[in-house]
Amino acid sequence: MRYLGINATFHDPAAAVVVNGEVVAAAEEERFSRRKHGKRPVPFSAWELPEQSMRWVLAEAGITAEDLDGVAYSFDPEIAVDIPDDPYDHVRLDYVRRAPGFIAEALPGLDPSKVTYVQHHVAHAASSGLAGPYRTGAVLVSDGRGEGHSHLAGEYVDGELSILARQELPDSLGLVYESLTDHLGFLRSSDEFKVMALASYGTPRFLDELRDYVHATGDGGFTARAPEWEQFAPRRIDDGTWGGAHADLAASVQCVVEETLVELARWLREQTGQRVLTMAGGTALNCVANSRIWREAGFDDVWVQPASGDSGTALGAALTLAQRAGDLAAPEPTAALGRSWDDDELAQWLTTAQVPFTTPGSREALAAEVAGILEQNGVIAWFDGRSEFGPRALGFRSLLANPMHAENLERLNDVKGREQFRPVAPMVLEDRAAEIFSGGPIPSPYMLFTHDVAPEWRDRIPTVTHVDGSARIQTVNDRDNPGIAALLRAFNERTGVPVVVNTSLNTAGRPMVDDPRDALELFGSAPVAALVLGPHLIRRAGFFA
């Protein structure tokens, strides 16, 4: 059977297709439209569908709209509650109710009656509980808001979801964090990760006061309302400066959110007796909190959906329909669900653009050349395989650098045009990770947990060691990314360090590079030494000769 999943109500519009129980493709609209997050999460944008990603996932699956057995839309307007502080929310709901007609117009031949509304947090839950490696386990969802809730706690048993607790709005951990993001001069529903990074530079001196506003209630729920932030720190103007009371406030909110999530996870563990926890929702992108849950909540394993934000609800909604039809295949978790081009197609892009390139001839030969550039402290734009579904660059659309030079952090942030308090992450060979990193799960393939860097390694890999001695690692093996694994081995042979810097292949305010044209445009405008395009290598000296 064939199911299309769609996320369109708030932000990060996306589409996914599931055929005979298997996830075939998933993509975010921003990768096609080149508009960060696809759209802003305002009521008037709810009519905008991920039309390009919808059409692409169907084409990738080799099916048409007429072939679909169902379309899952990841928001149910019939259970939505009024939002008193948003006088235009009724506009959003009106557009959502009209979505079947909008989708049929975008996909000619589709019968609008095939569109089914899937509850927002149920779709989030399915994106982890059905797309992840465990079909039996506890599931925890937390974000800004769904129809009338901001949180779901439950369990899957053989793929069947039981909901044990929900938190009604307006209490919301995600909305508290969004409110702080705005107060700190960043873009809400977009820049929350900046607050998490800034928190590492502060001390949580406002924690006791904030616990009055944010805390678990012992019954699977919580209280979470944004205070008047000015009582702690004045509103920040994003003028390039940071630190002081603003960093302390970020640290305090980060800490109280972590505490609350750990308590929610512990409650869920006690209620279910499950040994495994899966997580989704925008709050699950908070890798510092995820690591505390992994260490303190009592589960044997914690698996987080790489596309935990709203884009992942497209995937979860499609899987929910497949589950209801008894049509789930064995899970094969991966974030590499987007577009790709074969070697000849990539060569044709370069030939058409009249770009000089070489093709080293083998994965190992390419890795050796790139490792040599990295050893000489050149920055690499790496484009290989299917693009990532979700916000993390995982070695398919990445900027790579040498981790052994402290100045490379400032250098990379300058290349990307972003704040200097922002960290970059290490890629590490999976079989070497435990020598260097601790305090989080290993393997950790999706860059969703923080780990402590061993003291003897902090001076060896200063670029990726955050100010608090942590790093948000990605472990790599030959099965999931043989090209990056070969590069890590080649770099290790040259330097004795099985780690390279990984950050997303984009510049500030732009979506990650997705197609070859995007890669060439970035390479032409950013100071990187070389571009890897599949098996092909373009050196800057040759490009501008």
Coordinates of N, CA and C in Angstrom, one line a residue, residues 211-396:
R211 N 12.0 27.7 38.7 CA 11.2 26.5 39.0 C 9.8 26.8 39.4
D212 N 9.5 28.0 39.8 CA 8.1 28.4 40.1 C 7.3 28.4 38.8
Y213 N 7.9 28.6 37.7 CA 7.2 28.8 36.4 C 7.2 27.5 35.6
V214 N 8.3 26.7 35.8 CA 8.5 25.5 35.0 C 8.8 24.3 35.9
H215 N 8.0 23.3 36.0 CA 8.3 22.1 36.8 C 7.4 21.0 36.5
A216 N 7.8 19.7 36.7 CA 6.9 18.6 36.5 C 6.0 18.5 37.7
T217 N 4.8 17.9 37.4 CA 3.8 17.9 38.4 C 3.6 16.5 39.0
G218 N 4.4 15.5 38.6 CA 4.3 14.2 39.2 C 3.3 13.3 38.7
D219 N 2.5 13.7 37.7 CA 1.4 12.9 37.2 C 1.6 12.7 35.7
G220 N 2.8 12.9 35.2 CA 3.1 12.8 33.7 C 2.9 14.1 33.0
G221 N 2.6 15.2 33.8 CA 2.4 16.5 33.2 C 3.4 17.5 33.8
F222 N 3.1 18.8 33.5 CA 4.0 19.8 34.0 C 3.3 21.2 34.0
T223 N 3.9 22.1 34.7 CA 3.6 23.5 34.5 C 4.7 24.2 33.7
A224 N 4.4 24.9 32.7 CA 5.4 25.6 32.0 C 4.8 26.9 31.3
R225 N 5.0 28.0 32.0 CA 4.5 29.3 31.5 C 5.7 30.3 31.5
A226 N 5.8 31.0 30.5 CA 6.9 32.0 30.4 C 6.7 33.1 31.4
P227 N 7.7 33.5 32.2 CA 7.6 34.6 33.1 C 7.8 35.9 32.3
E228 N 7.8 37.0 33.1 CA 8.3 38.3 32.5 C 9.8 38.2 32.5
W229 N 10.4 38.0 31.4 CA 11.8 37.8 31.3 C 12.6 39.0 31.8
E230 N 12.0 40.2 31.7 CA 12.8 41.4 32.1 C 13.2 41.4 33.6
Q231 N 12.5 40.6 34.4 CA 12.8 40.6 35.8 C 14.2 39.9 36.0
F232 N 14.6 39.2 35.0 CA 15.9 38.5 35.0 C 17.0 39.2 34.2
A233 N 16.6 39.6 33.0 CA 17.6 40.3 32.1 C 16.8 41.2 31.1
P234 N 17.3 42.3 30.8 CA 16.6 43.1 29.8 C 16.6 42.4 28.4
R235 N 15.7 42.8 27.6 CA 15.6 42.3 26.3 C 16.9 42.5 25.5
R236 N 17.4 41.5 24.9 CA 18.7 41.6 24.2 C 18.4 42.0 22.8
I237 N 19.3 42.9 22.3 CA 19.3 43.3 20.9 C 20.4 42.5 20.3
D238 N 20.1 41.8 19.2 CA 21.1 40.9 18.5 C 22.1 41.8 17.8
D239 N 23.1 42.3 18.5 CA 24.1 43.2 18.0 C 25.4 42.6 17.9
G240 N 25.5 41.2 18.1 CA 26.8 40.6 18.0 C 27.4 40.3 19.3
T241 N 27.0 41.0 20.4 CA 27.5 40.8 21.7 C 26.7 39.7 22.4
W242 N 27.3 39.1 23.4 CA 26.6 38.0 24.1 C 27.3 37.7 25.4
G243 N 26.6 37.1 26.4 CA 27.2 36.8 27.6 C 26.4 37.5 28.8
G244 N 27.0 37.5 30.0 CA 26.4 38.2 31.1 C 25.1 37.6 31.5
A245 N 24.2 38.5 31.9 CA 22.9 38.0 32.4 C 22.1 37.3 31.3
H246 N 22.3 37.6 30.0 CA 21.6 36.9 29.0 C 22.0 35.4 28.9
A247 N 23.3 35.2 29.0 CA 23.8 33.8 29.0 C 23.4 33.1 30.3
D248 N 23.3 33.8 31.4 CA 22.9 33.2 32.7 C 21.4 32.8 32.6
L249 N 20.6 33.6 32.0 CA 19.2 33.3 31.8 C 19.0 32.1 30.9
A250 N 19.8 32.1 29.8 CA 19.7 30.9 28.9 C 20.1 29.7 29.6
A251 N 21.2 29.7 30.5 CA 21.6 28.6 31.2 C 20.5 28.1 32.2
S252 N 19.8 29.1 32.8 CA 18.8 28.8 33.8 C 17.6 28.1 33.2
V253 N 17.2 28.6 32.1 CA 16.0 28.0 31.4 C 16.4 26.6 30.8
Q254 N 17.6 26.6 30.3 CA 18.0 25.2 29.8 C 18.0 24.2 30.9
C255 N 18.5 24.6 32.1 CA 18.6 23.7 33.2 C 17.2 23.3 33.7
V256 N 16.2 24.2 33.8 CA 14.9 23.9 34.3 C 14.1 23.0 33.3
V257 N 14.4 23.2 32.0 CA 13.7 22.4 31.0 C 14.3 21.0 31.1
E258 N 15.6 20.9 31.2 CA 16.2 19.6 31.4 C 15.7 18.8 32.6
E259 N 15.6 19.5 33.7 CA 15.0 18.9 34.9 C 13.6 18.3 34.7
T260 N 12.8 19.1 34.0 CA 11.4 18.8 33.8 C 11.3 17.5 32.9
L261 N 12.1 17.6 31.8 CA 12.1 16.4 30.9 C 12.6 15.1 31.5
V262 N 13.6 15.2 32.4 CA 14.1 14.1 33.1 C 13.0 13.5 34.0
E263 N 12.3 14.4 34.7 CA 11.2 13.9 35.5 C 10.1 13.3 34.7
L264 N 9.7 13.8 33.6 CA 8.7 13.2 32.7 C 9.1 11.9 32.2
A265 N 10.4 11.7 31.9 CA 10.9 10.4 31.4 C 10.9 9.4 32.5
R266 N 11.3 9.8 33.7 CA 11.3 8.9 34.8 C 9.9 8.4 35.2
W267 N 8.9 9.3 35.1 CA 7.5 9.0 35.4 C 7.1 7.9 34.3
L268 N 7.4 8.2 33.1 CA 7.1 7.3 32.0 C 7.7 5.9 32.2
R269 N 8.9 5.9 32.6 CA 9.6 4.6 32.9 C 8.9 3.8 34.0
E270 N 8.5 4.5 35.0 CA 7.8 3.9 36.1 C 6.4 3.4 35.7
Q271 N 5.8 4.1 34.9 CA 4.4 3.7 34.5 C 4.4 2.5 33.5
T272 N 5.4 2.5 32.6 CA 5.4 1.5 31.6 C 6.2 0.3 31.9
G273 N 7.3 0.4 32.6 CA 8.3 -0.6 32.8 C 9.1 -0.9 31.6
Q274 N 9.0 -0.1 30.6 CA 9.7 -0.3 29.3 C 11.2 0.1 29.6
R275 N 12.1 -0.6 28.8 CA 13.5 -0.4 29.0 C 14.0 0.5 27.9
V276 N 13.2 0.8 26.9 CA 13.6 1.7 25.8 C 12.7 2.9 25.7
L277 N 13.3 4.1 25.4 CA 12.5 5.3 25.2 C 12.8 5.8 23.8
T278 N 11.8 6.2 23.1 CA 11.9 6.9 21.8 C 11.4 8.3 22.0
M279 N 11.9 9.3 21.3 CA 11.5 10.7 21.5 C 11.4 11.4 20.2
A280 N 10.5 12.4 20.2 CA 10.3 13.3 19.0 C 9.7 14.5 19.5
G281 N 9.4 15.5 18.6 CA 9.0 16.8 18.9 C 10.2 17.7 18.9
G282 N 9.9 19.0 18.7 CA 11.0 20.0 18.6 C 11.9 20.0 19.8
T283 N 11.4 19.7 21.0 CA 12.2 19.8 22.2 C 13.2 18.6 22.2
A284 N 12.9 17.6 21.5 CA 13.9 16.4 21.4 C 15.1 16.8 20.6
L285 N 15.2 17.9 19.9 CA 16.4 18.4 19.3 C 17.3 19.1 20.3
N286 N 16.9 19.1 21.5 CA 17.8 19.7 22.6 C 18.7 18.6 23.1
C287 N 19.9 18.5 22.5 CA 20.8 17.4 22.7 C 21.3 17.4 24.1
V288 N 21.4 18.5 24.8 CA 21.9 18.5 26.1 C 20.9 17.8 27.0
A289 N 19.6 18.2 26.9 CA 18.6 17.5 27.6 C 18.5 16.0 27.3
N290 N 18.6 15.7 26.0 CA 18.6 14.2 25.7 C 19.6 13.4 26.4
S291 N 20.8 14.0 26.6 CA 21.9 13.3 27.3 C 21.6 13.1 28.7
R292 N 21.0 14.1 29.4 CA 20.6 14.0 30.8 C 19.5 12.9 30.9
I293 N 18.6 12.8 30.0 CA 17.6 11.8 30.0 C 18.3 10.4 29.8
W294 N 19.2 10.3 28.9 CA 19.9 9.0 28.7 C 20.6 8.6 30.0
R295 N 21.2 9.6 30.7 CA 22.0 9.2 31.9 C 21.1 9.0 33.1
E296 N 20.0 9.7 33.2 CA 19.3 9.8 34.5 C 17.9 9.2 34.6
A297 N 17.3 8.9 33.4 CA 15.9 8.5 33.5 C 15.7 7.0 33.7
G298 N 16.8 6.2 33.6 CA 16.6 4.8 33.9 C 16.3 3.9 32.7
F299 N 16.4 4.4 31.5 CA 16.2 3.5 30.3 C 17.5 2.9 29.9
D300 N 17.4 1.7 29.3 CA 18.6 1.1 28.7 C 19.1 1.8 27.4
D301 N 18.1 2.3 26.7 CA 18.5 3.0 25.5 C 17.5 4.1 25.2
V302 N 17.9 5.2 24.6 CA 17.1 6.3 24.2 C 17.4 6.6 22.7
W303 N 16.3 6.5 21.9 CA 16.5 6.8 20.5 C 15.6 8.0 20.1
V304 N 16.3 8.9 19.4 CA 15.6 10.2 19.1 C 15.5 10.3 17.6
Q305 N 14.3 10.7 17.1 CA 14.1 10.8 15.6 C 15.0 12.0 15.1
P306 N 15.8 11.7 14.1 CA 16.7 12.8 13.6 C 15.9 14.0 13.1
A307 N 14.7 13.8 12.5 CA 13.8 14.9 12.1 C 12.7 15.1 13.2
S308 N 13.2 15.4 14.4 CA 12.2 15.5 15.5 C 11.3 16.7 15.4
G309 N 11.7 17.7 14.7 CA 10.8 18.9 14.5 C 9.6 18.6 13.7
D310 N 8.8 19.6 13.3 CA 7.6 19.3 12.7 C 7.7 18.6 11.3
S311 N 8.8 18.7 10.7 CA 9.0 18.0 9.4 C 8.8 16.5 9.6
G312 N 9.2 16.0 10.7 CA 9.1 14.6 11.0 C 7.7 14.1 11.1
T313 N 6.7 15.0 11.4 CA 5.4 14.6 11.5 C 4.8 14.1 10.1
A314 N 5.4 14.5 9.0 CA 5.0 14.0 7.7 C 5.3 12.5 7.7
L315 N 6.5 12.1 8.1 CA 6.9 10.7 8.2 C 6.0 10.0 9.1
G316 N 5.8 10.5 10.3 CA 5.0 9.8 11.3 C 3.6 9.6 10.9
A317 N 3.0 10.6 10.2 CA 1.6 10.5 9.8 C 1.4 9.4 8.8
A318 N 2.4 9.4 7.8 CA 2.3 8.3 6.8 C 2.4 6.9 7.4
L319 N 3.3 6.8 8.4 CA 3.5 5.5 9.1 C 2.3 5.1 9.9
T320 N 1.6 6.2 10.5 CA 0.4 5.9 11.2 C -0.7 5.2 10.4
L321 N -0.8 5.7 9.2 CA -1.8 5.1 8.3 C -1.4 3.7 7.9
A322 N -0.1 3.5 7.6 CA 0.4 2.2 7.3 C 0.2 1.2 8.5
Q323 N 0.4 1.7 9.7 CA 0.2 0.8 10.9 C -1.3 0.5 11.1
R324 N -2.2 1.4 10.8 CA -3.6 1.2 11.0 C -4.0 0.1 10.0
A325 N -3.4 0.1 8.8 CA -3.7 -0.9 7.8 C -3.0 -2.2 7.9
G326 N -2.2 -2.3 9.0 CA -1.4 -3.6 9.2 C -0.3 -3.7 8.2
D327 N 0.3 -2.6 7.7 CA 1.2 -2.7 6.6 C 2.5 -2.1 6.9
L328 N 3.1 -2.5 8.1 CA 4.4 -2.0 8.5 C 5.5 -3.0 8.2
A329 N 6.5 -2.6 7.5 CA 7.7 -3.5 7.3 C 8.6 -3.4 8.5
A330 N 9.7 -4.2 8.5 CA 10.7 -4.1 9.6 C 11.3 -2.7 9.5
P331 N 11.6 -2.0 10.6 CA 12.1 -0.7 10.6 C 13.6 -0.7 10.1
E332 N 13.9 0.3 9.3 CA 15.3 0.5 8.9 C 15.6 2.0 9.1
P333 N 16.0 2.4 10.3 CA 16.2 3.8 10.6 C 17.3 4.4 9.7
T334 N 17.0 5.5 9.2 CA 18.0 6.3 8.5 C 17.5 7.7 8.3
A335 N 18.5 8.7 8.3 CA 18.1 10.0 7.9 C 18.4 10.4 6.5
A336 N 19.0 9.5 5.7 CA 19.3 9.7 4.3 C 18.2 9.3 3.5
L337 N 17.2 10.2 3.4 CA 15.9 10.0 2.7 C 15.6 11.0 1.6
G338 N 16.6 11.9 1.3 CA 16.3 12.9 0.4 C 16.9 12.6 -1.0
R339 N 17.1 13.7 -1.8 CA 17.5 13.6 -3.2 C 19.0 13.1 -3.3
S340 N 19.2 12.5 -4.4 CA 20.6 12.1 -4.8 C 20.8 12.0 -6.3
W341 N 22.0 12.0 -6.7 CA 22.3 12.0 -8.2 C 23.4 10.9 -8.3
D342 N 23.4 10.2 -9.5 CA 24.4 9.2 -9.7 C 25.7 9.9 -10.2
D343 N 26.8 9.1 -10.3 CA 28.1 9.7 -10.6 C 28.1 10.4 -11.9
D344 N 27.4 9.8 -12.9 CA 27.4 10.4 -14.2 C 26.6 11.7 -14.3
E345 N 25.5 11.7 -13.5 CA 24.7 12.9 -13.5 C 25.5 14.0 -12.8
L346 N 26.2 13.7 -11.8 CA 27.0 14.8 -11.1 C 28.1 15.3 -12.0
A347 N 28.8 14.3 -12.8 CA 29.8 14.8 -13.7 C 29.2 15.7 -14.8
Q348 N 28.0 15.4 -15.2 CA 27.3 16.2 -16.2 C 27.0 17.6 -15.7
W349 N 26.6 17.7 -14.4 CA 26.4 19.0 -13.8 C 27.7 19.8 -13.9
L350 N 28.9 19.2 -13.6 CA 30.1 19.9 -13.6 C 30.6 20.3 -15.0
T351 N 30.3 19.4 -15.9 CA 30.7 19.6 -17.3 C 29.9 20.8 -17.9
T352 N 28.6 20.8 -17.6 CA 27.7 21.8 -18.1 C 28.2 23.2 -17.5
A353 N 28.6 23.2 -16.3 CA 29.0 24.4 -15.6 C 30.4 24.8 -16.0
Q354 N 31.1 24.0 -16.8 CA 32.5 24.2 -17.2 C 33.4 24.3 -16.0
V355 N 33.2 23.4 -15.0 CA 34.0 23.3 -13.8 C 35.1 22.2 -14.0
P356 N 36.3 22.5 -13.8 CA 37.4 21.5 -13.9 C 37.3 20.6 -12.7
F357 N 37.4 19.3 -12.9 CA 37.3 18.3 -11.8 C 38.1 17.1 -12.1
T358 N 38.4 16.4 -11.0 CA 39.1 15.0 -11.2 C 38.2 14.0 -10.5
T359 N 38.4 12.8 -10.9 CA 37.6 11.6 -10.3 C 38.7 10.6 -9.9
P360 N 39.1 10.7 -8.6 CA 40.2 9.8 -8.2 C 40.1 8.4 -8.5
G361 N 38.9 7.8 -8.6 CA 38.8 6.4 -9.1 C 38.4 5.4 -8.1
S362 N 38.5 5.7 -6.8 CA 38.0 4.8 -5.8 C 37.7 5.7 -4.5
R363 N 36.9 5.1 -3.7 CA 36.6 5.8 -2.4 C 37.8 6.1 -1.6
E364 N 38.7 5.1 -1.6 CA 39.9 5.3 -0.7 C 40.8 6.3 -1.3
A365 N 40.9 6.4 -2.7 CA 41.8 7.4 -3.3 C 41.2 8.8 -3.1
L366 N 39.9 9.0 -3.2 CA 39.3 10.2 -2.9 C 39.5 10.6 -1.4
A367 N 39.3 9.7 -0.5 CA 39.5 10.0 0.9 C 40.9 10.4 1.2
A368 N 41.9 9.8 0.5 CA 43.3 10.1 0.7 C 43.6 11.6 0.3
E369 N 43.0 12.0 -0.9 CA 43.2 13.3 -1.3 C 42.6 14.4 -0.4
V370 N 41.4 14.1 0.0 CA 40.7 15.0 0.9 C 41.3 15.1 2.2
A371 N 41.8 13.9 2.8 CA 42.5 14.0 4.0 C 43.8 14.8 4.0
G372 N 44.4 14.8 2.8 CA 45.6 15.7 2.7 C 45.2 17.1 2.7
I373 N 44.1 17.5 2.1 CA 43.7 18.9 2.1 C 43.3 19.3 3.6
L374 N 42.6 18.4 4.3 CA 42.3 18.7 5.7 C 43.5 18.8 6.5
E375 N 44.5 18.0 6.3 CA 45.7 18.0 7.1 C 46.4 19.4 6.9
Q376 N 46.3 19.9 5.7 CA 46.9 21.3 5.4 C 45.9 22.4 5.8
N377 N 44.9 22.0 6.5 CA 43.9 23.0 7.1 C 43.0 23.6 6.1
G378 N 42.7 22.9 5.0 CA 41.7 23.4 4.1 C 40.3 22.9 4.5
V379 N 39.3 23.7 4.2 CA 37.9 23.4 4.5 C 37.3 22.7 3.3
I380 N 36.5 21.7 3.5 CA 36.0 20.9 2.5 C 34.4 21.0 2.4
A381 N 33.9 21.3 1.3 CA 32.4 21.1 1.1 C 32.2 19.7 0.6
W382 N 31.4 19.0 1.3 CA 31.2 17.5 1.0 C 29.7 17.3 0.7
F383 N 29.5 16.8 -0.5 CA 28.2 16.5 -1.1 C 28.2 15.1 -1.6
D384 N 27.5 14.2 -1.0 CA 27.6 12.8 -1.4 C 26.3 12.0 -0.9
G385 N 25.7 11.2 -1.8 CA 24.6 10.4 -1.4 C 23.3 11.2 -1.2
R386 N 22.3 10.5 -0.6 CA 21.0 11.2 -0.4 C 21.1 12.2 0.7
S387 N 20.4 13.3 0.5 CA 20.5 14.4 1.5 C 19.7 14.0 2.8
E388 N 20.1 14.6 3.9 CA 19.5 14.3 5.2 C 18.1 14.8 5.3
F389 N 17.2 14.1 6.0 CA 15.9 14.5 6.4 C 16.0 15.0 7.9
G390 N 15.8 16.2 8.1 CA 16.0 16.8 9.4 C 17.1 17.9 9.4
P391 N 17.3 18.5 10.6 CA 18.2 19.7 10.6 C 19.6 19.5 10.7
R392 N 20.0 18.2 11.0 CA 21.5 17.9 11.3 C 22.2 17.5 10.0
A393 N 23.3 18.1 9.7 CA 24.2 17.6 8.6 C 24.9 16.4 9.1
L394 N 24.8 15.3 8.4 CA 25.3 14.0 8.8 C 26.2 13.3 7.9
G395 N 27.0 14.2 7.2 CA 28.0 13.7 6.3 C 27.5 13.4 4.9
F396 N 26.4 13.9 4.5 CA 25.9 13.9 3.2 C 25.9 15.3 2.5

